[in-house]
XYZ file of C-alpha atoms in Angstrom:
580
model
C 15.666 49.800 -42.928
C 16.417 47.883 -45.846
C 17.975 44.275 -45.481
C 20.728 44.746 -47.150
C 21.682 47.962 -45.676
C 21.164 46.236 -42.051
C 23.831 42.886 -42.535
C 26.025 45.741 -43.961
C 26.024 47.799 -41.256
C 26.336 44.195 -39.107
C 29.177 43.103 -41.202
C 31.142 46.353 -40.542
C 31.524 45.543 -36.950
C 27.922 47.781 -35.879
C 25.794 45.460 -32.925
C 23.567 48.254 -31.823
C 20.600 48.156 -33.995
C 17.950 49.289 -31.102
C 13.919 49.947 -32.205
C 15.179 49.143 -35.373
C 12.065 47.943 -37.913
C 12.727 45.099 -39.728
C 8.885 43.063 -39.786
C 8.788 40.536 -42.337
C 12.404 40.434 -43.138
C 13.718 37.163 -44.414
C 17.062 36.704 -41.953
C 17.377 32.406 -42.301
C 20.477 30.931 -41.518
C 22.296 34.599 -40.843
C 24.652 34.821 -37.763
C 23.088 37.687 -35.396
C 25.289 36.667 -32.290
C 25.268 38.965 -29.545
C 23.203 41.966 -31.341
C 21.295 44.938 -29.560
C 17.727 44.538 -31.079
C 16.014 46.043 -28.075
C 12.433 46.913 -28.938
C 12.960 45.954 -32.235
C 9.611 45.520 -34.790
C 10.486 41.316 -36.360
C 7.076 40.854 -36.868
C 6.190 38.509 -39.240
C 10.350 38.292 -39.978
C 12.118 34.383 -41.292
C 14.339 34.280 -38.493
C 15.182 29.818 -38.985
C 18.117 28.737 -38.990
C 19.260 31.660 -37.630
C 22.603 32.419 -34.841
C 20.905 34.792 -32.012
C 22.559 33.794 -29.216
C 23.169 36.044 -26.328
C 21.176 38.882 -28.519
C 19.737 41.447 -26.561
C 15.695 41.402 -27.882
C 14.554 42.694 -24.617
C 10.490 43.752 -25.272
C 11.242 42.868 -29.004
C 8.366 42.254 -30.903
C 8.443 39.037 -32.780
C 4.449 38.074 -33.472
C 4.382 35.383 -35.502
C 7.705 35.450 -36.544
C 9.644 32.176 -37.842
C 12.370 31.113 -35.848
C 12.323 27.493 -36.258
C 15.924 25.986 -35.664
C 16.867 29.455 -34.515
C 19.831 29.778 -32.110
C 18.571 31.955 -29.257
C 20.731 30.562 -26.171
C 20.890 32.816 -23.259
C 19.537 36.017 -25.267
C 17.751 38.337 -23.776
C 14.035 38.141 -24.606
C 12.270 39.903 -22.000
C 8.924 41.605 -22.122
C 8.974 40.394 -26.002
C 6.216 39.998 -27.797
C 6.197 36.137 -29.644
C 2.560 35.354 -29.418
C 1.734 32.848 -32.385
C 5.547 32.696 -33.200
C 7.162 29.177 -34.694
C 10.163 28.066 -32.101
C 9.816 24.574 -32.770
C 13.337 22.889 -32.277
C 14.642 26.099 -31.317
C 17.452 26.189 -28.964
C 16.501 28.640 -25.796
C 18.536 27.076 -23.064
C 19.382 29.489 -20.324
C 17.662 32.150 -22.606
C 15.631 34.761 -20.384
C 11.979 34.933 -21.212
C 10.630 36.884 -17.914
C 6.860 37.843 -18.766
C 7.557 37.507 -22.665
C 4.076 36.704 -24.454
C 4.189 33.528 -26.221
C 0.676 32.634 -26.123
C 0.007 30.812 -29.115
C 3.633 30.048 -29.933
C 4.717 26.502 -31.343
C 7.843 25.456 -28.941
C 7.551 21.913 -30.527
C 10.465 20.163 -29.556
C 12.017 23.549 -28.601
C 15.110 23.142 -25.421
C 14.499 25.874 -23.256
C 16.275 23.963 -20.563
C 17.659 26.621 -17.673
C 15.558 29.193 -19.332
C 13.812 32.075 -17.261
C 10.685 32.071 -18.205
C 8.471 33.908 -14.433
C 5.517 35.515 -15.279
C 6.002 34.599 -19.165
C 2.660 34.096 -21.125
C 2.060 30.679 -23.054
C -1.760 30.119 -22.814
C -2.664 27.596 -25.930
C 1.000 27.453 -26.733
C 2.709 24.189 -28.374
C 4.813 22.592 -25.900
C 5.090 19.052 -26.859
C 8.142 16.906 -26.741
C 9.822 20.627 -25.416
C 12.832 20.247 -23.394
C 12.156 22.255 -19.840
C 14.467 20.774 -17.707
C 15.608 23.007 -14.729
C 13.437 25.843 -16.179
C 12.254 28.951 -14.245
C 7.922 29.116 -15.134
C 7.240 30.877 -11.527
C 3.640 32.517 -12.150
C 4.317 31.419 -15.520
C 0.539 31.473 -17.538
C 0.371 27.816 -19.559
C -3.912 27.493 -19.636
C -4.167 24.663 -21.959
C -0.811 24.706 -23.139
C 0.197 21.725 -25.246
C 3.326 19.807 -22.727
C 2.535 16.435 -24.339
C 5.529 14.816 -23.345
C 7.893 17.554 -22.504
C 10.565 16.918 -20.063
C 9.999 19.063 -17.190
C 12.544 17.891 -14.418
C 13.739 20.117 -11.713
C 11.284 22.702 -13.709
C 9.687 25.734 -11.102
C 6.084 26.028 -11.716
C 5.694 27.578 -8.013
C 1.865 29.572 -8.550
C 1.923 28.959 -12.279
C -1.020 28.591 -14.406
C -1.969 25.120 -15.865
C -5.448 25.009 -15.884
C -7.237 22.341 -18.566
C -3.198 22.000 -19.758
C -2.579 18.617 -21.493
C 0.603 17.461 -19.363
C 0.166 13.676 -20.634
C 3.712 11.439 -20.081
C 5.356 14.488 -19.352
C 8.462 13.898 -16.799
C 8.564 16.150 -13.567
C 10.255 14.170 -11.710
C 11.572 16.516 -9.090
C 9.650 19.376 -10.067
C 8.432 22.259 -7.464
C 4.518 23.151 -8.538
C 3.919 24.830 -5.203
C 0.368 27.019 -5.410
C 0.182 25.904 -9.102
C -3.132 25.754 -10.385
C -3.725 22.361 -12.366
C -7.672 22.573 -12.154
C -8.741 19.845 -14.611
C -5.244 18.935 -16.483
C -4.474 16.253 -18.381
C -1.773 14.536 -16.397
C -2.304 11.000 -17.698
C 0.821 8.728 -17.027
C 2.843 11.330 -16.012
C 5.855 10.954 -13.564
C 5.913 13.384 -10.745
C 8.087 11.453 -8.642
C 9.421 13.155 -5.823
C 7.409 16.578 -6.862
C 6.263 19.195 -4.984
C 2.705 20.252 -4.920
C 2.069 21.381 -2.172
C -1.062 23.720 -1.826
C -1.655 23.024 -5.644
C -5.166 22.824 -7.243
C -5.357 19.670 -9.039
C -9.415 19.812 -8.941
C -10.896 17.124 -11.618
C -7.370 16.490 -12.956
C -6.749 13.241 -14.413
C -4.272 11.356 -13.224
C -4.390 7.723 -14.493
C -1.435 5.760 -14.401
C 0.787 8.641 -12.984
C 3.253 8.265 -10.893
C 3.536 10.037 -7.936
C 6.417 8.155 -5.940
C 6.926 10.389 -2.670
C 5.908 13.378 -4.142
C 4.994 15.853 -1.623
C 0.874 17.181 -2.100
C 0.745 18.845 1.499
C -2.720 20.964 1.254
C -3.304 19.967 -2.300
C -6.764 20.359 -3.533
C -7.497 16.716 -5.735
C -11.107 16.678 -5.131
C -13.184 14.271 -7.722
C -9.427 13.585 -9.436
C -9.153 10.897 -11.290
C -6.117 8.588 -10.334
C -7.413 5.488 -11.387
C -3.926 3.285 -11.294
C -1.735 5.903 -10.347
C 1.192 5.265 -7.970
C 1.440 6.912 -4.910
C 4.233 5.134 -2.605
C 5.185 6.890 0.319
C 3.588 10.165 -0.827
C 2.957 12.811 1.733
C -0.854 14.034 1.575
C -0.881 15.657 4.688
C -4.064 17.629 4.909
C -4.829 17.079 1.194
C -8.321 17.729 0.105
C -9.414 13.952 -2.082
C -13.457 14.210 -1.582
C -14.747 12.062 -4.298
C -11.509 11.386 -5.916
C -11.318 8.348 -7.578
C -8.761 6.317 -6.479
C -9.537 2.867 -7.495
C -6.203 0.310 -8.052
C -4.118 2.744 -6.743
C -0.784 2.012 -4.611
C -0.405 3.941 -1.634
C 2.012 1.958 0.190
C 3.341 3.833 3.159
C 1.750 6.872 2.052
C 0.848 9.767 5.099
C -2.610 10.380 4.045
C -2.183 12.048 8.094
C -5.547 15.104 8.532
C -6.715 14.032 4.796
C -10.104 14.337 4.029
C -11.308 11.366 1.760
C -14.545 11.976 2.135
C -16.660 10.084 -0.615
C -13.324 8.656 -2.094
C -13.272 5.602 -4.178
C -10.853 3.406 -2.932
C -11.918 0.577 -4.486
C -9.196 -2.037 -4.380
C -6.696 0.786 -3.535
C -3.335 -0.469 -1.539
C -2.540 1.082 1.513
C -0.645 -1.139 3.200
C 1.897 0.648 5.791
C 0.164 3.953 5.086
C -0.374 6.385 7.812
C -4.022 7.420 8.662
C -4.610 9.604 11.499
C -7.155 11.903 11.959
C -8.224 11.250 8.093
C -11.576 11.404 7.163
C -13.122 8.297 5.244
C -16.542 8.988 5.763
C -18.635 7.522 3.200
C -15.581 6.326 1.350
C -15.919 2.911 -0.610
C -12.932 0.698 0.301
C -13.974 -2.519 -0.733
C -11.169 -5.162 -1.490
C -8.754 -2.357 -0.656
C -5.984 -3.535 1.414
C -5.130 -2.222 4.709
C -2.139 -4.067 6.031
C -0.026 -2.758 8.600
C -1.837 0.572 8.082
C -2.420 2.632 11.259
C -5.560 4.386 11.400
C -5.605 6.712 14.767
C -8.646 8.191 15.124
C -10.100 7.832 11.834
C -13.243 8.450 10.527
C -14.680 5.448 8.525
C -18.416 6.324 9.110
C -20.886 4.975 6.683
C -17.054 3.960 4.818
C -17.779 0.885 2.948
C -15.207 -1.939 3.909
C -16.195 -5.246 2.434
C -13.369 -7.716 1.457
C -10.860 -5.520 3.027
C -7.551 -7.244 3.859
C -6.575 -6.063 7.798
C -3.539 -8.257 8.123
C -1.567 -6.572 11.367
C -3.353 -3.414 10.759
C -2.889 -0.916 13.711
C -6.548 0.913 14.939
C -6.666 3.332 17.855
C -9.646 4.853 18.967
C -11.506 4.208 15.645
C -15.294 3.862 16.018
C -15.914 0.944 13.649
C -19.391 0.705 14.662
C -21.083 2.465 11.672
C -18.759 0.835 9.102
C -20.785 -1.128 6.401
C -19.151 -4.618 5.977
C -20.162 -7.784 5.610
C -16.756 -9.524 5.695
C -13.194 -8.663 6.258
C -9.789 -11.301 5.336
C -7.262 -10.864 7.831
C -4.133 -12.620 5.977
C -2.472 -12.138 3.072
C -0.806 -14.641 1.159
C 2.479 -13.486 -0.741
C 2.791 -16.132 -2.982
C -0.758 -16.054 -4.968
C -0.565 -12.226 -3.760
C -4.508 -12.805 -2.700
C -5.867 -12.007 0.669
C -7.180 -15.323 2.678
C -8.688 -16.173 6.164
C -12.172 -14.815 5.526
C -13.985 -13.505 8.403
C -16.477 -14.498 9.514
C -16.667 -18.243 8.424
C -19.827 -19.002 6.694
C -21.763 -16.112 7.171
C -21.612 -12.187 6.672
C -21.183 -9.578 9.553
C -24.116 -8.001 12.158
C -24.519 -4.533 12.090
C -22.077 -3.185 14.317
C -20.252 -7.074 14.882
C -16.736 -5.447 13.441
C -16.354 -3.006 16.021
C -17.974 -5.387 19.041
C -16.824 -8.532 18.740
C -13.958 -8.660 15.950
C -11.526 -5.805 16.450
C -9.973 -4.898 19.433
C -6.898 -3.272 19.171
C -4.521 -3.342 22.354
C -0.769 -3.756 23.557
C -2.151 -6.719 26.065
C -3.049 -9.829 24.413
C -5.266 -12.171 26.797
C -5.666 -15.761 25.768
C -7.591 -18.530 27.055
C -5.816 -22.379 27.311
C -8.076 -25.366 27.759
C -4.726 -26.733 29.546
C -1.896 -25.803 30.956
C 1.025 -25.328 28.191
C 3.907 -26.144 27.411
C 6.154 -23.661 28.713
C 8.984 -24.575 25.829
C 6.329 -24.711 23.089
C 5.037 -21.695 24.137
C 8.309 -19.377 24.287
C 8.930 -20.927 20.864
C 5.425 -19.969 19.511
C 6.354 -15.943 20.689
C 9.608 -16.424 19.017
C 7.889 -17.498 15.332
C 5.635 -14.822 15.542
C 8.214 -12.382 16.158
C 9.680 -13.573 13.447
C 6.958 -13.372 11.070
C 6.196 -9.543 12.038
C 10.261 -7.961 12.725
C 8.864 -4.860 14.357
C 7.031 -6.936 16.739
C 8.194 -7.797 20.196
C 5.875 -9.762 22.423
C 6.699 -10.903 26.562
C 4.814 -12.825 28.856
C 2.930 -10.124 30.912
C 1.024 -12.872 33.372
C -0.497 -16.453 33.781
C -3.821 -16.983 35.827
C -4.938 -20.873 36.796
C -8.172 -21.541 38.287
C -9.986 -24.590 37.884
C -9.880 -26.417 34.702
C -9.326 -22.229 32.944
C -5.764 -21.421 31.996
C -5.446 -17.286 31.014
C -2.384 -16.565 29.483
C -1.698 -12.531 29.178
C 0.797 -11.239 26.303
C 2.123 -7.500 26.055
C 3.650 -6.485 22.703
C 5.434 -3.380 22.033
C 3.010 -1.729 20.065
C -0.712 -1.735 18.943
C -2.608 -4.986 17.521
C -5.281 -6.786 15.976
C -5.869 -9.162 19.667
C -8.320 -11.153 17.699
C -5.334 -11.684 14.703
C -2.811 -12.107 17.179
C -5.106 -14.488 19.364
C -5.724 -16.466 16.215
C -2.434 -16.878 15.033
C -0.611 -17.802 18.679
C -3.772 -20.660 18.395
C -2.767 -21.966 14.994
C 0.950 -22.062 16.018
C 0.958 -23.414 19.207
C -0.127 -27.021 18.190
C 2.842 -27.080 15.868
C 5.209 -25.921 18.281
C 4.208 -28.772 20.924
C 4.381 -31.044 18.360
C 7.946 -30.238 17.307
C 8.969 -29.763 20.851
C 7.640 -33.474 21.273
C 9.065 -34.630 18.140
C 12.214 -33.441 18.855
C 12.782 -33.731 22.617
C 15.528 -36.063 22.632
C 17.918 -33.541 20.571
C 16.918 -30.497 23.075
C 17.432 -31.968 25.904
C 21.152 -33.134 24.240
C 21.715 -30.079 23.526
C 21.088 -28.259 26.664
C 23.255 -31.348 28.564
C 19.753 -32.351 29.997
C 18.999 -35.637 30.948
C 15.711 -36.941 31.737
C 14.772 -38.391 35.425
C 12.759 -40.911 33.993
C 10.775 -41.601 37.607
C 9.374 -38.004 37.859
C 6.543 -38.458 34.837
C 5.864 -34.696 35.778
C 9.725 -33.753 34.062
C 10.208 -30.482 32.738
C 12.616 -29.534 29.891
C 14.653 -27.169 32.298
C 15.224 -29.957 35.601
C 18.345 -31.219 35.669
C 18.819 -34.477 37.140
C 21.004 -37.033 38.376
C 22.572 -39.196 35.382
C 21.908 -43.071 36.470
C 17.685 -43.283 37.569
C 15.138 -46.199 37.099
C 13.678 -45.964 33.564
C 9.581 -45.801 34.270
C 7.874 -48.230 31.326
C 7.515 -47.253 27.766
C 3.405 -48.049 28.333
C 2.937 -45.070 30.718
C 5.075 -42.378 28.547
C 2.589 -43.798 25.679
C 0.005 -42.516 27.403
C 1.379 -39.297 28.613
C 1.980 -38.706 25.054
C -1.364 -40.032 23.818
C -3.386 -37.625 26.715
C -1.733 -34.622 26.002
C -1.662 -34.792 22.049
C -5.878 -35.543 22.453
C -6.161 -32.515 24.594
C -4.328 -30.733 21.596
C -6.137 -32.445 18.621
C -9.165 -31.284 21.104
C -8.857 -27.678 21.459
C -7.847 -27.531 17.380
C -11.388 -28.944 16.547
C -13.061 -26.545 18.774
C -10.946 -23.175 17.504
C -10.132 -23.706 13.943
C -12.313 -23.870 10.696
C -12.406 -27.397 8.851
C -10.110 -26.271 6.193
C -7.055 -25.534 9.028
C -7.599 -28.201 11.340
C -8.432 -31.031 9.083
C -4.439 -30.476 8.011
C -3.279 -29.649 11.625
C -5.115 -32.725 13.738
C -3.692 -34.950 10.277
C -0.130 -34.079 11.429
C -0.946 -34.980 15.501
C -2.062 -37.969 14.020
C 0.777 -39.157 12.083
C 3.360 -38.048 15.153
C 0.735 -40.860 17.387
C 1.564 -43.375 14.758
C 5.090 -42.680 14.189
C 5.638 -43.234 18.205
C 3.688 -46.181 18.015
C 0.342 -45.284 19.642
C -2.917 -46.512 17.857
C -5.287 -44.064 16.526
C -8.117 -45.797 15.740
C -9.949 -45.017 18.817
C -9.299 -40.985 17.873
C -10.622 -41.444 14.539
C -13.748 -43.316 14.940
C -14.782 -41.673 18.144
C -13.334 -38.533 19.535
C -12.633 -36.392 16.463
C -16.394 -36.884 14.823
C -17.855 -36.520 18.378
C -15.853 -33.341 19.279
C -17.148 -31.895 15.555
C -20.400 -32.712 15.771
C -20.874 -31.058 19.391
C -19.244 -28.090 18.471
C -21.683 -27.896 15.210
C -24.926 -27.961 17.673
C -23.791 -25.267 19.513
C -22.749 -23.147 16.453
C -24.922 -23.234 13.532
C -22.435 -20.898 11.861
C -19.853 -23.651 11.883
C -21.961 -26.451 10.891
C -22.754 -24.423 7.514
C -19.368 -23.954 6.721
C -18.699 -27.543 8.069
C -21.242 -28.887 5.124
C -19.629 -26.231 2.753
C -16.463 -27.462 3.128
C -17.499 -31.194 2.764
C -18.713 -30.355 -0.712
C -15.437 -28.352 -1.751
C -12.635 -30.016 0.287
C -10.269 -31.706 -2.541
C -10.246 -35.610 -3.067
C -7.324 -36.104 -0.325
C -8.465 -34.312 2.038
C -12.406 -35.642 2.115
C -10.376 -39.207 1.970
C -7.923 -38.556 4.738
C -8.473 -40.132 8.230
C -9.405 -36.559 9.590
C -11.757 -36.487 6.654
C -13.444 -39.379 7.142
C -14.598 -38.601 10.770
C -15.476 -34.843 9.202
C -18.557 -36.984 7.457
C -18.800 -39.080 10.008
C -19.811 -36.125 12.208
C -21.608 -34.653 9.465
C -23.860 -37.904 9.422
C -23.937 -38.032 13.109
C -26.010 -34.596 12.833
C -28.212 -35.559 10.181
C -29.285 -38.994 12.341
C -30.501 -37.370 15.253
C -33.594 -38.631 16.515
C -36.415 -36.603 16.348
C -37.614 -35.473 19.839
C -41.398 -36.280 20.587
C-alpha cells in the first residue's frame, strides 16, 4: 500500500490496518496513536518523531527500522521483530515488549521505564544511559548488551541473561536478579544496593568500586570476581560461592558471610569488622592487614589462611582451630582517631608455629586473672564499669576470688564470648588508673557516700562506717600506706606492660607520690631499673624490645624520670660481670 493512500485511509477515521506492508516507508513526525498494525511488514520504515502510543504492533516486524524520538508508550509490541532497529530516546514506558527481538537495537537513552520486556531478546543491543526503572526483563536475553549507565531500579532481571554485559555505573539499587546469569560482566562502580541476587552467576565479574550495601547474594556464584574496593555493608552472602575472588580493600562491615566458602579469597586489607562468620570456609585465604573486629567466627575454617597484621580487637572465636593459621603477628586494638590498628602482638618478635592458637587466643565467657596483691575492691568495680563502657554490649560480674599465699585469682564472667587474653590485658592496663583515681580522690567519695574515716583502723575500707569523733593516727604512717601500696602497683606495671605503656603509666604513680608529699627518689634510682632489668633476664623477648624502644622513645619520654631508670636498667644489663 501506497503512503499516501494509508494516512488517507488513517485520516478518515480507519485504525485497523492489520499485515499491512509498508517496509521502508518514510512515516516521521506522523500521529499513529492507537492503530492496529498487527503483523505489519515496517521494515526498514522512518518511523522518528513519530506518535505510536498505545498502537497495537503485536509480532510486527520492524528490522532496522528508525524510530528515534518515536512515541511508543504502552503499545503493544509483542513477538515483534526490531533486531538492529534505532530507539534511541524513544519513549517505551509501560510499553509491552514480551519476547520481542531487539538484538542489535540502539535503545540509547531510550525510557522503557514499567515496560514488559520477559523473555524479550537484546543480545549486543545499545542500552546506555536507557531509562529501565521498574522494568519487567524476567528471562530477558541481554549477552553483552551495552547498559553503560542505565538506570535500572526496581528493574526484574529474575533468570535473565547478562553474560560478558557491560553494566558499568549502572543504578540497581533495589533490583531483583534472582538466577540471573552475570558470568563475566562488567559491573564496575555500579550500585546494587539493597539487590537481590540470590542464586545468580556472577563468575569472573568485575566488580570494582560497586556498591553492594545489603544486597542480598544468598547462593550466588562470585568465584575469582573481582571486587577490588567494592562495598559490601551488611550484605547477606549466605552460602555464596567467593573461591579466589578478589576482595582486597573491600568493606564488609556486618556482612553474614554465614556457610560461605572463601576458599583462596584475597582479603587483603578487606574490613570485616562485625561480620558474621560461621561455618565459612577461609582455607588458604590471604587476610593480611584485614580487620576482624568484633567479627564472630564459629567454627571457621582458617587453615593454611594467611593472617598477618590482622586487627582482632573484641573479635568473637568459637571452636576455631587456629593452629594451622600462618601469622607472624596480630594487633589487637584499634585506634579511631589515626583509624590504624595498634598493640602489636607479640612485642619484639614474630609468632611460633602454632603460638596463636596455644598461647594467645582463648576465647571464653570466664575471664581468670592473676593479682600480685589483693585489690582494691572500689578500684576494681570501677575498672568493670569502664570496660563496660568501652564495649556497650558487654556485661561483665565478679564470678569468684581465690587467696592463697602471696597468689590472688580473680575470676570474671561476661555475657558473651571473648578474647581472655584482650580482656586480661585491658582489665591490667586499667586497673592502675582506677586505684590511682580512687586514691586521688578518696576524700570526695567518701563525702559523698556520708563516709567518714576511723582514722585508728589503718586497715579502713571505703564501705565501713564509723563513729564521727576518733583519734587521728599520724600523717607518717598513712605516707607509707600510700607509698607501699602505690610500689606494689608501679611493680606489677613493670612486670606486665611493654616500655611504651608503662613508662607513661608508672610516670603518673609517680607524680600522685609527689603531689602527696612522699619522696621518690628511692623509686627512681633503685626499684624501677632493678624491677626492669630482672624482668629483661628472664625474657629475652622483652629486653629486645626494651633496647628497641630506647632507640625510638621520643625526647620526653627517654628524659623523663621513668626514662632515666629505663637506661639505667638497660646499663645495668650490659655491666654484668662475666662469670668465670
Amino acid at each position: 500500500m501506497q503512503v499516501q493512500d494509508f494516512l488517507a485511509r488513517y485520516k478518515q477515521g480507519e485504525r485497523d490496518f492489520a499485515h499491512i506492508d509498508l517496509s521502508g516507508a518514510i512515516l516521521t513526525s506522523v500521529n499513529l496513536q492507537d492503530l492496529d498494525l498487527t503483523g505489519a511488514n515496517l521494515t526498514g520504515a522512518n518511523l522518528s518523531w513519530s506518535f505510536l502510543s498505545r498502537s497495537k504492533l503485536h509480532g510486527a516486524c520492524l528490522r532496522q527500522a528508525d524510530l528515534r524520538h518515536a512515541t511508543l508508550a504502552g503499545a503493544n509490541l509483542d513477538r515483534a521483530i526490531l533486531s538492529g532497529a534505532n530507539l534511541s530516546k524513544g519513549d517505551l514506558r509501560f510499553a509491552h515488549l514480551q519476547e520481542a527481538d531487539l538484538n542489535w537495537a540502539v535503545l540509547e537513552e531510550a525510557d522503557l521505564s514499567g515496560a514488559d520486556l520477559q523473555g524479550a531478546k537484546l543480545d549486543q543491543s545499545n542500552l546506555e544511559r536507557s531509562k529501565l526503572n521498574e522494568t519487567q526483563l524476567t528471562r530477558a536475553e541481554l549477552m553483552e548488551a551495552n547498559l553503560r549507565r542505565a538506570s535500572l531500579i526496581r528493574a526484574n532481571f529474575t533468570n535473565a541473561n547478562l553474560r560478558e554485559a557491560n553494566l558499568e555505573s549502572a543504578n540497581l539499587r533495589d533490583a531483583i536478579l534472582i538466577g540471573a546469569n552475570l558470568t563475566e560482566a562488567n559491573l564496575t562502580g555500579v550500585c546494587l544496593r539493597s539487590a537481590n541476587l540470590s542464586q545468580a552467576d556472577l563468575h569472573r565479574v568485575v566488580l570494582t568500586g560497586a556498591d553492594l550495601s545489603e544486597a542480598i547474594l544468598h547462593g550466588a556464584d562470585l568465584s575469582r570476581a573481582n571486587l577490588t574496593g567494592a562495598y559490601l555493608l551488611k550484605t547477606s552472602l549466605k552460602k555464596a560461592y567467593l573461591l579466589r575472588t578478589n576482595l582486597q580493600d573491600v568493606l564488609l562491615l556486618r556482612s553474614d558471610l554465614s556457610e560461605a566458602n572463601l576458599r583462596g579469597a584475597d582479603l587483603r586489607r578487606a574490613d570485616l569488622s562485625g561480620a558474621y562468620l560461621s561455618d565459612t570456609t577461609l582455607s588458604e585465604s590471604d587476610l593480611s592487614e584485614a580487620y576482624l573486629m568484633e567479627s564472630h567466627l564459629i567454627r571457621t575454617n582458617l587453615e593454611r589462611a594467611q593472617m598477618t597484621g590482622v586487627c582482632i580487637e573484641n573479635w568473637h572465636i568459637e571452636d576455631v582451630d587456629l593452629s594451622k593459621v600462618e601469622c607472624r603477628y596480630v594487633f589487637t586494638q584499634f585506634n579511631h582517631a589515626t583509624k590504624s590498628p595498634t598493640q602489636r602482638y607479640p612485642v619484639g618478635r614474630d609468632l611460633e608455629p602454632g603460638e596463636l592458637a596455644k598461647e594467645y587466643l582463648e576465647d571464653s565467657s570466664n575471664i581468670e586473672i592473676d593479682l600480685t596483691e589483693e585489690p582494691n575492691w572500689s578500684a576494681l568495680i570501677f575498672t568493670i564499669t569502664k570496660m563496660e563502657q568501652e564495649s556497650p554490649e558487654l556485661t561483665l560480674t565478679i564470678k569468684s576470688f581465690e587467696s592463697t599465699t602471696g597468689q590472688y585469682l580473680l575470676r570474671l564472667a561476661s555475657n558473651r564470648l571473648l578474647n581472655a587474653k584482650i580482656v586480661r590485658s585491658r582489665f591490667l592496663q586499667l586497673y592502675p588508673e582506677m586505684l590511682q583515681r580512687i586514691l586521688n580522690c578518696r576524700p570526695q567519695i567518701l563525702s559523698l557516700l556520708n563516709i567518714v574515716v576511723r582514722q585508728e583502723n589503718s586497715e579502713q575500707t571505703l564501705d565501713e562506717p564509723v563513729p564521727k569523733k576518733q583519734p587521728s593516727r599520724p600523717s607518717m604512717d598513712k605516707q607509707m600506706q600510700v607509698y607501699q601500696e602505690v610500689l606494689r602497683q608501679i611493680e606489677a606495671i613493670l612486670m606486665s606492660q611493654a616500655p611504651e605503656q608503662f613508662v607513661g603509666s608508672v610516670e603518673r604513680l609517680l607524680d600522685y607520690l609527689k603531689r602527696q608529699g612522699i619522696s621518690t627518689e628511692e623509686i627512681q634510682k633503685k626499684v624501677i631499673g632493678q624491677a626492669i632489668a630482672r624482668r629483661a633476664k628472664r625474657d629475652s623477648a622483652f629486653q629486645e624490645h626494651l633496647l628497641k624502644w630506647e632507640k625510638t622513645a621520643s625526647d620526653s619520654a627517654r628524659m623523663s624520670a621513668v626514662g632515666s631508670a629505663v637506661r639505667l636498667a638497660i646499663a645495668l644489663l650490659w655491666q654484668q660481670p662475666e662469670r668465670p
